[in-house]
Amino acid sequence: MVKPTLTLEIGSLLTSTDNPVAGIKNLVIERDMDIPADVLRLQLMERSGIALDNAVSAKLGYDGNEEVVFTGNVVALKPAIAAVEIQALGHMNVLLNLRTSATFENQSAGDIAHHLINEAGATAGTVENGVTFPRYYVDNRISAYEHLRSLADRLGYELYTDRNGNIMFHPLGPAAGLDSLGGLGSAVAGALGGAGLSFVYKQHLLQAAADRQPVAWRKIDVGGESPMSGKGDTTSHWLTINDSDYRGEAGDGSPQILVRDPAARTKDLADRFAAGLLATHKRNAHEISITVLGQAQIDLGDSISSSDVPDDLIDGSGYVRAIRHRFGEGIGFVTDVRISLDVNE
């Protein structure tokens, strides 16, 4: 029988299952694409010199064969007589704390992302170039994270950190074909990356549940303010009596919504934003949540599937949008995973 094991480095403290300095009690790691920063919550018997802003690295696995599951920094200490609770946030926190202003001309979405990631002092992982903007503005009224989140939502991209703390800015699932194939209908043909992990009922699944909801918007229109695409990228015309010629759209049916976006300065950009926003609204509509024995190797964005569940709504394949690892007394090591399915499944 294999034994769950843990190794933690916090500042100068090194503690593990085999050498439990400071007395490890419980550990929870939550990483969710809908939440800006990864979170680690830890209970120790004593603080052992741990201080705010100490670097944190956590590894989980079995019999000492461990994988990195979290990197970040301590943001809160709550010592008490019997124990201390430690909270840490992942490296996306530096983008949450950065406020800056910049103007970009003829730069891609990836160029903008790289600029903000570098200015925050973070490390870029997979960053998709995506579309090129004639002009794009970033100001310090909101954080760099909020600027990148808004840009990602327009393009149908995901913004998150991998388990090593690298900033990821790229499309996943059906949205993966939007830039190369030029439309949401074609994007559905974009395959989910790799074969991925498969978890089978009566073999791996401790718990499983599905959540199916209608898509918030079935059709999205973007733009309608500027006739620029008929005059060239460098012009600044912002009024038109025939805005349908310059409006982008994606999807069909109702409910539908019109989005006014000054960044959509051409019809091509308006079409691309509409397709991206539609993909963004679809990705939470059909989801599966599963619980399995600890799987440290799973990362956000991984392809994954569940199968042979009696209710076929709980069967399906998609990509990982949320992970929670739990390790400690009375629970051992278990992993909860939330999977985004293709809305057409």
Tab-separated table of C-alpha atoms in Angstrom:
chain	number	residue	atom	x	y	z
A	1	MET	CA	0.000	0.000	0.000
A	2	VAL	CA	1.339	3.416	-0.954
A	3	LYS	CA	1.656	6.185	1.618
A	4	PRO	CA	0.653	9.811	0.872
A	5	THR	CA	3.591	12.156	1.440
A	6	LEU	CA	4.133	15.904	1.608
A	7	THR	CA	7.118	18.248	1.428
A	8	LEU	CA	6.836	21.943	2.296
A	9	GLU	CA	9.385	24.723	1.988
A	10	ILE	CA	8.404	28.013	3.631
A	11	GLY	CA	11.214	30.522	3.992
A	12	SER	CA	14.004	28.645	5.781
A	13	LEU	CA	11.655	25.914	7.041
A	14	LEU	CA	11.776	22.519	5.343
A	15	THR	CA	9.236	20.020	6.623
A	16	SER	CA	7.920	16.742	5.257
A	17	THR	CA	5.907	13.680	6.162
A	18	ASP	CA	9.104	11.807	7.053
A	19	ASN	CA	10.629	14.767	8.920
A	20	PRO	CA	7.614	16.691	10.276
A	21	VAL	CA	9.327	19.800	11.618
A	22	ALA	CA	6.749	22.240	13.086
A	23	GLY	CA	4.076	19.514	13.141
A	24	ILE	CA	1.994	19.405	9.960
A	25	LYS	CA	-1.739	19.109	10.724
A	26	ASN	CA	-3.780	19.961	7.622
A	27	LEU	CA	-3.155	21.409	4.174
A	28	VAL	CA	-5.639	22.677	1.574
A	29	ILE	CA	-4.596	24.029	-1.832
A	30	GLU	CA	-7.216	25.626	-4.079
A	31	ARG	CA	-6.526	26.655	-7.655
A	32	ASP	CA	-9.437	27.897	-9.739
A	33	MET	CA	-9.515	29.743	-13.070
A	34	ASP	CA	-12.482	31.765	-11.779
A	35	ILE	CA	-10.464	33.012	-8.769
A	36	PRO	CA	-7.518	35.347	-9.467
A	37	ALA	CA	-4.821	33.779	-7.272
A	38	ASP	CA	-4.072	30.240	-6.114
A	39	VAL	CA	-4.545	29.771	-2.357
A	40	LEU	CA	-2.745	27.588	0.191
A	41	ARG	CA	-4.072	27.154	3.738
A	42	LEU	CA	-1.910	25.274	6.214
A	43	GLN	CA	-2.121	24.363	9.897
A	44	LEU	CA	1.114	23.713	11.811
A	45	MET	CA	1.719	23.000	15.478
A	46	GLU	CA	4.199	25.909	15.666
A	47	ARG	CA	5.259	28.849	13.484
A	48	SER	CA	8.979	27.935	13.379
A	49	GLY	CA	10.107	31.382	12.245
A	50	ILE	CA	7.757	31.647	9.265
A	51	ALA	CA	7.206	35.304	8.314
A	52	LEU	CA	5.032	37.292	5.936
A	53	ASP	CA	6.144	37.203	2.284
A	54	ASN	CA	8.211	34.027	2.776
A	55	ALA	CA	8.379	31.972	-0.412
A	56	VAL	CA	6.243	28.815	-0.313
A	57	SER	CA	6.614	25.599	-2.299
A	58	ALA	CA	4.420	22.546	-1.705
A	59	LYS	CA	4.852	19.049	-3.120
A	60	LEU	CA	2.455	16.112	-2.773
A	61	GLY	CA	2.638	12.496	-3.847
A	62	TYR	CA	3.142	8.970	-2.608
A	63	ASP	CA	6.137	7.285	-0.951
A	64	GLY	CA	8.318	10.327	-1.609
A	65	ASN	CA	7.554	10.474	-5.348
A	66	GLU	CA	6.119	13.972	-5.305
A	67	GLU	CA	5.028	16.714	-7.700
A	68	VAL	CA	4.930	20.477	-7.172
A	69	VAL	CA	1.322	21.519	-6.485
A	70	PHE	CA	1.748	25.143	-5.331
A	71	THR	CA	4.221	28.016	-5.434
A	72	GLY	CA	3.626	31.427	-3.898
A	73	ASN	CA	4.225	33.622	-0.866
A	74	VAL	CA	2.868	33.905	2.677
A	75	VAL	CA	0.213	36.631	2.975
A	76	ALA	CA	-1.313	35.907	6.407
A	77	LEU	CA	-0.212	34.380	9.721
A	78	LYS	CA	-2.709	33.479	12.457
A	79	PRO	CA	-0.832	32.035	15.442
A	80	ALA	CA	-2.693	30.690	18.469
A	81	ILE	CA	-1.647	28.791	21.584
A	82	ALA	CA	-2.198	25.318	20.116
A	83	ALA	CA	-1.410	25.883	16.429
A	84	VAL	CA	-0.765	28.415	13.688
A	85	GLU	CA	-2.700	28.912	10.462
A	86	ILE	CA	-0.731	30.058	7.436
A	87	GLN	CA	-2.202	31.428	4.230
A	88	ALA	CA	-0.305	31.911	0.985
A	89	LEU	CA	-1.233	33.236	-2.449
A	90	GLY	CA	0.170	32.179	-5.807
A	91	HIS	CA	2.245	34.339	-8.139
A	92	MET	CA	-0.792	35.900	-9.854
A	93	ASN	CA	-0.891	38.105	-6.763
A	94	VAL	CA	1.839	40.335	-8.231
A	95	LEU	CA	-0.459	41.205	-11.163
A	96	LEU	CA	-3.281	41.910	-8.715
A	97	ASN	CA	-1.023	44.416	-6.952
A	98	LEU	CA	0.351	46.096	-10.087
A	99	ARG	CA	-1.257	49.295	-11.360
A	100	THR	CA	0.338	50.851	-14.401
A	101	SER	CA	-0.429	52.862	-17.533
A	102	ALA	CA	0.706	52.105	-21.068
A	103	THR	CA	-0.237	52.674	-24.701
A	104	PHE	CA	0.257	49.949	-27.304
A	105	GLU	CA	0.219	50.445	-31.078
A	106	ASN	CA	0.107	47.534	-33.514
A	107	GLN	CA	0.815	45.092	-30.689
A	108	SER	CA	-0.673	41.628	-30.263
A	109	ALA	CA	-2.629	40.478	-27.233
A	110	GLY	CA	0.392	38.345	-26.335
A	111	ASP	CA	2.692	41.379	-26.517
A	112	ILE	CA	0.422	43.228	-24.084
A	113	ALA	CA	0.329	40.220	-21.750
A	114	HIS	CA	4.129	39.836	-21.820
A	115	HIS	CA	4.579	43.552	-21.053
A	116	LEU	CA	2.334	43.429	-17.974
A	117	ILE	CA	3.735	40.105	-16.748
A	118	ASN	CA	7.310	41.390	-17.048
A	119	GLU	CA	6.504	44.693	-15.351
A	120	ALA	CA	4.954	42.777	-12.440
A	121	GLY	CA	8.125	40.699	-12.090
A	122	ALA	CA	6.300	37.441	-12.832
A	123	THR	CA	7.284	34.641	-15.214
A	124	ALA	CA	5.344	33.972	-18.408
A	125	GLY	CA	4.347	30.430	-19.290
A	126	THR	CA	2.202	29.751	-22.361
A	127	VAL	CA	1.178	33.131	-23.795
A	128	GLU	CA	-0.771	33.136	-27.061
A	129	ASN	CA	-0.107	36.040	-29.422
A	130	GLY	CA	-3.689	36.227	-30.678
A	131	VAL	CA	-5.009	39.254	-32.541
A	132	THR	CA	-3.152	42.511	-33.201
A	133	PHE	CA	-4.618	45.799	-31.957
A	134	PRO	CA	-4.176	49.062	-33.889
A	135	ARG	CA	-4.282	50.773	-30.479
A	136	TYR	CA	-4.793	49.479	-26.953
A	137	TYR	CA	-4.679	51.336	-23.644
A	138	VAL	CA	-3.951	50.230	-20.091
A	139	ASP	CA	-4.456	52.646	-17.188
A	140	ASN	CA	-3.823	52.515	-13.460
A	141	ARG	CA	-7.445	52.811	-12.371
A	142	ILE	CA	-7.597	49.015	-12.187
A	143	SER	CA	-4.984	46.310	-11.621
A	144	ALA	CA	-2.889	44.706	-14.336
A	145	TYR	CA	-4.734	41.468	-13.563
A	146	GLU	CA	-8.101	43.080	-14.310
A	147	HIS	CA	-6.771	44.434	-17.615
A	148	LEU	CA	-5.491	40.989	-18.622
A	149	ARG	CA	-8.681	39.304	-17.397
A	150	SER	CA	-10.786	41.633	-19.542
A	151	LEU	CA	-8.557	40.989	-22.550
A	152	ALA	CA	-8.691	37.224	-21.975
A	153	ASP	CA	-12.496	37.249	-21.724
A	154	ARG	CA	-12.805	39.172	-25.001
A	155	LEU	CA	-10.678	36.552	-26.759
A	156	GLY	CA	-12.096	33.459	-25.043
A	157	TYR	CA	-8.710	32.861	-23.378
A	158	GLU	CA	-8.021	31.523	-19.907
A	159	LEU	CA	-5.795	33.491	-17.512
A	160	TYR	CA	-4.245	31.472	-14.684
A	161	THR	CA	-0.968	30.199	-13.232
A	162	ASP	CA	0.375	26.700	-13.659
A	163	ARG	CA	1.533	24.779	-10.593
A	164	ASN	CA	5.044	26.230	-10.958
A	165	GLY	CA	3.693	29.780	-10.791
A	166	ASN	CA	4.044	30.690	-14.484
A	167	ILE	CA	1.374	33.036	-15.888
A	168	MET	CA	-0.705	31.354	-18.605
A	169	PHE	CA	-2.709	33.339	-21.178
A	170	HIS	CA	-4.157	31.173	-23.936
A	171	PRO	CA	-7.321	29.488	-25.240
A	172	LEU	CA	-8.438	26.026	-24.143
A	173	GLY	CA	-11.142	23.609	-25.244
A	174	PRO	CA	-13.443	24.745	-28.064
A	175	ALA	CA	-11.945	28.264	-27.924
A	176	ALA	CA	-8.553	26.900	-29.011
A	177	GLY	CA	-9.437	27.292	-32.700
A	178	LEU	CA	-10.735	30.857	-32.633
A	179	ASP	CA	-7.536	32.556	-33.791
A	180	SER	CA	-6.533	29.972	-36.391
A	181	LEU	CA	-9.969	29.132	-37.771
A	182	GLY	CA	-11.575	32.533	-37.435
A	183	GLY	CA	-14.917	31.770	-35.839
A	184	LEU	CA	-16.706	30.018	-33.040
A	185	GLY	CA	-18.424	27.494	-35.273
A	186	SER	CA	-15.079	26.344	-36.634
A	187	ALA	CA	-13.514	26.499	-33.193
A	188	VAL	CA	-15.653	23.637	-31.967
A	189	ALA	CA	-13.555	21.471	-34.230
A	190	GLY	CA	-10.462	22.482	-32.244
A	191	ALA	CA	-9.537	19.387	-30.299
A	192	LEU	CA	-8.908	19.425	-26.585
A	193	GLY	CA	-5.166	19.092	-26.136
A	194	GLY	CA	-3.704	15.638	-25.601
A	195	ALA	CA	-5.186	12.346	-24.501
A	196	GLY	CA	-5.330	13.466	-20.856
A	197	LEU	CA	-6.344	11.535	-17.752
A	198	SER	CA	-9.407	9.307	-17.546
A	199	PHE	CA	-11.284	8.427	-14.361
A	200	VAL	CA	-13.767	5.555	-14.382
A	201	TYR	CA	-16.773	4.892	-12.155
A	202	LYS	CA	-16.175	2.024	-9.673
A	203	GLN	CA	-12.428	2.300	-10.298
A	204	HIS	CA	-11.291	5.836	-9.469
A	205	LEU	CA	-14.210	8.104	-8.607
A	206	LEU	CA	-14.945	8.747	-4.927
A	207	GLN	CA	-17.601	11.337	-5.810
A	208	ALA	CA	-18.944	12.787	-9.046
A	209	ALA	CA	-21.612	15.334	-9.948
A	210	ALA	CA	-22.660	17.361	-12.978
A	211	ASP	CA	-23.882	20.930	-13.359
A	212	ARG	CA	-25.752	21.723	-16.586
A	213	GLN	CA	-27.198	25.203	-17.107
A	214	PRO	CA	-28.362	27.230	-20.095
A	215	VAL	CA	-25.739	29.474	-21.664
A	216	ALA	CA	-26.207	33.041	-20.402
A	217	TRP	CA	-26.113	34.505	-23.943
A	218	ARG	CA	-26.692	32.603	-27.173
A	219	LYS	CA	-25.804	35.525	-29.421
A	220	ILE	CA	-23.371	38.377	-28.795
A	221	ASP	CA	-23.015	41.534	-30.904
A	222	VAL	CA	-19.940	43.732	-30.435
A	223	GLY	CA	-19.179	47.245	-31.622
A	224	GLY	CA	-21.481	49.229	-33.874
A	225	GLU	CA	-19.903	52.612	-33.091
A	226	SER	CA	-17.149	53.153	-35.625
A	227	PRO	CA	-16.866	52.865	-39.422
A	228	MET	CA	-13.090	52.531	-39.066
A	229	SER	CA	-12.741	49.208	-40.831
A	230	GLY	CA	-14.008	50.889	-43.973
A	231	LYS	CA	-11.481	53.733	-43.607
A	232	GLY	CA	-8.369	51.944	-42.331
A	233	ASP	CA	-6.886	51.010	-38.948
A	234	THR	CA	-5.293	54.407	-38.320
A	235	THR	CA	-8.433	56.515	-38.664
A	236	SER	CA	-10.534	57.732	-35.750
A	237	HIS	CA	-14.101	57.930	-37.063
A	238	TRP	CA	-16.566	57.064	-34.312
A	239	LEU	CA	-20.041	57.838	-35.666
A	240	THR	CA	-22.028	56.022	-38.328
A	241	ILE	CA	-25.649	55.867	-39.422
A	242	ASN	CA	-25.230	52.264	-40.621
A	243	ASP	CA	-23.587	50.503	-37.707
A	244	SER	CA	-24.597	46.984	-38.830
A	245	ASP	CA	-21.790	47.091	-41.413
A	246	TYR	CA	-19.236	47.499	-38.620
A	247	ARG	CA	-20.728	45.323	-35.906
A	248	GLY	CA	-19.296	41.915	-35.046
A	249	GLU	CA	-21.467	38.992	-34.027
A	250	ALA	CA	-21.268	35.371	-32.930
A	251	GLY	CA	-23.892	32.743	-32.198
A	252	ASP	CA	-27.613	32.841	-32.875
A	253	GLY	CA	-30.904	32.748	-31.030
A	254	SER	CA	-31.862	34.382	-27.768
A	255	PRO	CA	-31.105	35.676	-25.228
A	256	GLN	CA	-28.668	38.023	-26.919
A	257	ILE	CA	-26.654	41.052	-25.839
A	258	LEU	CA	-24.969	44.037	-27.483
A	259	VAL	CA	-21.515	44.926	-26.118
A	260	ARG	CA	-19.997	48.346	-26.853
A	261	ASP	CA	-16.216	48.023	-26.849
A	262	PRO	CA	-13.904	50.882	-27.937
A	263	ALA	CA	-11.054	48.377	-28.408
A	264	ALA	CA	-12.983	46.757	-31.286
A	265	ARG	CA	-11.722	49.330	-33.764
A	266	THR	CA	-12.328	47.189	-36.856
A	267	LYS	CA	-15.078	44.826	-37.914
A	268	ASP	CA	-12.604	41.938	-37.801
A	269	LEU	CA	-11.812	42.720	-34.162
A	270	ALA	CA	-15.512	43.091	-33.364
A	271	ASP	CA	-16.199	39.646	-34.874
A	272	ARG	CA	-13.272	38.165	-32.946
A	273	PHE	CA	-14.414	39.714	-29.654
A	274	ALA	CA	-17.948	38.438	-30.171
A	275	ALA	CA	-16.669	34.891	-30.749
A	276	GLY	CA	-14.356	35.132	-27.745
A	277	LEU	CA	-17.019	36.485	-25.399
A	278	LEU	CA	-19.423	33.754	-26.486
A	279	ALA	CA	-16.790	31.100	-25.728
A	280	THR	CA	-16.175	32.714	-22.324
A	281	HIS	CA	-19.884	32.581	-21.454
A	282	LYS	CA	-20.170	28.946	-22.549
A	283	ARG	CA	-17.333	27.444	-20.538
A	284	ASN	CA	-19.173	27.383	-17.174
A	285	ALA	CA	-22.485	26.127	-18.562
A	286	HIS	CA	-21.650	22.401	-18.595
A	287	GLU	CA	-19.333	21.136	-15.870
A	288	ILE	CA	-18.447	17.934	-14.037
A	289	SER	CA	-16.976	17.850	-10.529
A	290	ILE	CA	-15.145	14.739	-9.359
A	291	THR	CA	-13.256	13.635	-6.255
A	292	VAL	CA	-10.459	11.070	-6.534
A	293	LEU	CA	-7.584	9.807	-4.430
A	294	GLY	CA	-4.810	12.405	-4.498
A	295	GLN	CA	-3.530	13.221	-7.975
A	296	ALA	CA	-0.659	15.688	-7.622
A	297	GLN	CA	0.164	15.577	-11.345
A	298	ILE	CA	-3.112	17.204	-12.424
A	299	ASP	CA	-2.745	20.834	-13.465
A	300	LEU	CA	-5.166	23.510	-14.591
A	301	GLY	CA	-5.831	23.249	-18.313
A	302	ASP	CA	-5.154	19.498	-18.488
A	303	SER	CA	-7.449	17.350	-20.613
A	304	ILE	CA	-9.486	14.973	-18.460
A	305	SER	CA	-12.549	12.731	-18.626
A	306	SER	CA	-14.923	10.692	-16.484
A	307	SER	CA	-16.713	7.623	-17.791
A	308	ASP	CA	-19.104	4.744	-17.040
A	309	VAL	CA	-21.125	6.784	-14.515
A	310	PRO	CA	-24.767	5.561	-14.373
A	311	ASP	CA	-26.088	9.021	-15.278
A	312	ASP	CA	-24.520	9.922	-18.616
A	313	LEU	CA	-24.651	13.643	-17.785
A	314	ILE	CA	-21.723	12.927	-15.440
A	315	ASP	CA	-19.742	11.334	-18.276
A	316	GLY	CA	-17.681	13.542	-20.547
A	317	SER	CA	-14.316	15.005	-21.423
A	318	GLY	CA	-13.019	18.540	-21.153
A	319	TYR	CA	-10.296	20.516	-19.444
A	320	VAL	CA	-9.534	21.224	-15.793
A	321	ARG	CA	-10.745	24.632	-14.553
A	322	ALA	CA	-10.368	24.051	-10.810
A	323	ILE	CA	-8.324	21.821	-8.494
A	324	ARG	CA	-8.442	21.390	-4.732
A	325	HIS	CA	-5.905	19.190	-2.941
A	326	ARG	CA	-6.643	18.178	0.657
A	327	PHE	CA	-4.013	16.523	2.831
A	328	GLY	CA	-4.004	15.804	6.547
A	329	GLU	CA	-5.430	14.100	9.570
A	330	GLY	CA	-8.470	11.935	8.953
A	331	ILE	CA	-8.555	12.506	5.192
A	332	GLY	CA	-5.203	11.365	3.813
A	333	PHE	CA	-4.738	12.877	0.349
A	334	VAL	CA	-7.683	13.552	-1.966
A	335	THR	CA	-8.127	15.782	-5.011
A	336	ASP	CA	-11.287	17.556	-6.171
A	337	VAL	CA	-11.434	18.568	-9.838
A	338	ARG	CA	-13.911	20.697	-11.795
A	339	ILE	CA	-14.040	20.017	-15.536
A	340	SER	CA	-15.364	22.340	-18.239
A	341	LEU	CA	-17.185	20.425	-20.971
A	342	ASP	CA	-17.930	21.421	-24.537
A	343	VAL	CA	-21.387	23.006	-24.309
A	344	ASN	CA	-22.463	20.910	-27.319
A	345	GLU	CA	-21.933	17.628	-25.437
